Structure formats: C-alpha cells, structure tokens
C-alpha cells in the first residue's frame, strides 16, 4: 500500500499543503490576517531545522511508542501497523480485513467503533481496555479521509495506560476494603436480634448504599423498658464511612443507657443532644425516640430533625406524626418536647431514614406521600410490610444511600389469644382499708386468671407491698393496675408524688424500708418512673411458667 497517498489524506495535511503553495506565491501575507505555513526554523548555531511538514510520516509513526494501525474500506483492511504494534501483537499482513488479521481489536469490541467512525467522520475514544497481551490501552480512532470516500480509512492510536489502570484498580480495591470495613462495623453495631415485646410485633431491615456510595450512619433499636412498655429508636448520623458508623455506635449505646432511666422521650433527646456535641462538634444526627405503652394505646415520641412517623390505623387510614420536631442532635440550645399519636389494636407504625424516601429528582414530601400510599396497601406481618415498603421505594443493591426501616404492629387479639392479654384496675382511696381492699382485689383477679397457687400468692404479696409503700410515701390519686400477657404478670401502682423509691438495706431495728427489697427479691424485675402528668409509677413483673 502507498502510505504517502494515505498520509496526504490525514486531517490537516491538505491544509498545510495549500498553505505552502500560498506562501510560495505570496511570501509575506501576515498583514491580511492569514496564518503562515510552518517553515524551517534555525537552531542556535544557525543551521536549518526541518519543519514538521517535511518529516516522513512513516518514520515518525514507526518510532512512536504508542500502537498505531491504519485500516481502510468498509471491511477495515489493514494498510499499516507500526513497530510498537508489531512488538505487542506480532506481525500483521496488510490488505487483510481487521476481523481476521486484528483479532485483538475484535475481542476488545473495537470493530463496531471503527464502523461508527467511518460513518460519522468523527473521532471516538475507548478508554482503558485490557488487551490479550495483558496490558491496558486507551484507543483513539480518527478518520483519515472525507465523508463519502469509498476508500476512506481510520487511524487507530493506542496509548499504553497499564500503570494508570493498575493504580486505579489498587485504589478501587482499597475503597472496597474500606467500604467492607464500614459495612461490617455498621452491621455489628446494629441489633443482631430485635427484642420482641409482649404486646408488639416488630421487624426491621437495613440496606447499605451501593458500591459507589460510602456507608452512612443509619441505625435502629428496640428496648424493652419493663412494665409492658417498649422504646423504639431510629436515627441517621450525617456523613459517611467508618467515622459515621462509629458515631452511630456511640449514640446507640447512649440511647440504651438513657432508656434504662425510663425518662420521657424529650428528656432522652436532651441528653443525647449534649452527648452528640461532645462526641464530635462537627457531626450532627437526626433521631426519633418513641415509647409504646399498651395500657394507654398510644405512641409517645420526640423527634430531633427526623422524618415523621407514619401510622396506619385498623381501618387502613395513614396519618403522619409531624409535630413536635426539634433540630438535629449536636446543635445544642434547644428544648425538645414530646408528642403522641394513637396506636391502638390493629395499628401499624413505620419509622424510617431518609434513604427510603429521598430522591435527587423529587421533593421529599412526595417521597413521604408515596411511602404513606404504599403503607396504606401493605398488609401482613411486620417483616412482609417492611419488605413491601422497601420494594415500593425502588431500593436496589446499587441504591445511593443507606436505608433503615422499623415496622411495629399492635395486633388486635381476639378469641383464645385475646384471653392471654387481660387488664384489671382499682382506684385506691386512703385509709387503713386500702391495703386489704387491694389484696382482696388482686387475689380475686389472679384467681380468675387461673394462675398457679405459688404465682397467685407472690402476686398478692407484691401488690400488698407496693400499695403499702404508696400509702406511706405517696399522695392521691392512687391506682392499682394488674396486667397479664402471654409471657408475664405485671403489677403497677401509681400515685401523685414524684419521689422515686429506691431499694435499700433495712437495719434490724428499722420499722420500714423493706417493702421494695421484698418486691425486688420475689419478682423477676421491678422499676419506677415519673408519669407525664406528675407523680410516679412503681411496677414489678413475674415471668409466667411455660405451658
């Protein structure tokens, strides 16, 4: 093949030839704004230096370290390959179609690109492809003739980028290891097994972001508070990576510790707010802390900049618990407050993080509304509801953000199952007859619930001690409440005094101080808390024998 003829068709060659002709006719035309042709310059010693235009193209391309091949025609017949190409892939016969003579290009999927360049007359680039010789190249395909020429060709120029490709792969491997570390840390800090309270059915799920997204600080938790009450938490630490996961772990641990104090939700958030600022002044987090009390049929909650809780009642109507909402944790200077939303038998509540509803191309309220619509039609167990909500939100393996979802149901129990959940209450009036009345009431209720004799006697004794303690140290109004579930018996006494009792060791000569110690000894668990309207509640519980 005549390479000189082909070199004349390379882009710019014809223009440079025309420029040399014009220069010969009119040696000096700088004044009319035209660009002078390249000409021979002189070196420092005055000897002439050859211009680029007069250099032999084949010699130049043979010396180029990059791989160069020239093909022509619709079947891309080989016109030329340089020495570097021959060294990399071996000798290639000229005049043979590329599909047969250049199998390395076919394996890289370069032949369709050659067709595209030939049709469009525009250059195309294929970045960092690994060839059969084990090295990586970036291929640039450039047309070398005008459109419509039956003998048009394409110049293939391949730059060795193996070092860059290997460096990029090492970086990706490092990022994968870091992400795997963060995901492992994140999952290890989440509950390995959710606590399952007596009155609620609960399920949760966590989906880390896709491989292109660093792991965030989403978390959830379920904490049984005793006395039939349950705390539910969900939060999201702003930021990504191991640092966010570490902050999340500290906040989750702190929430469990504060929950043991049995404080109202807004007070727990106040404590968390100060702690978050101490952990990292530059890190903030959103959080919802809620408490479910089956006796009251509601969810008491406080929110620190988090998304609203969604609740579907037994009729399928979905409502949003929007207020009250304070700023995120770590901002300081804000007094949080608690709100409540009804959660009666048959109701379902959903707590979630922003990865479930936030999209780049849609408003956040639209995402929440779509989730509410999905919840309205989602029935079944909490795990089924959880999975349906995640699917309806379009969460996939390559999702760009972490997703945490916590679903809780307060089932409506009827029939034999309903007989296992009972309540009984007695208003206590002051006077010497209050304690005997409470013992008689407790004895009658426990007998009707068909408890074994030993548990019956222990329940009556605990009732007597709690009521006596309230009569001596509390103020009206006083109330005794007995509750049974399928797993335990709960005895609770409330009064109007907010002084919390504590267990202490009574000396032999003391006439009082033994009531709480007796209750703590005979019961499986006991505790006390301040009630929202003022006063306190002291409770104990007994685990029912299985079978």
XYZ file of C-alpha atoms in Angstrom, residues 93 222 243 397 437 444:
6
model
C -0.394 -8.799 6.973
C -35.902 -1.766 70.226
C -16.445 7.713 61.237
C -28.392 -3.132 45.545
C -59.003 -3.994 99.587
C -59.768 -12.313 93.022
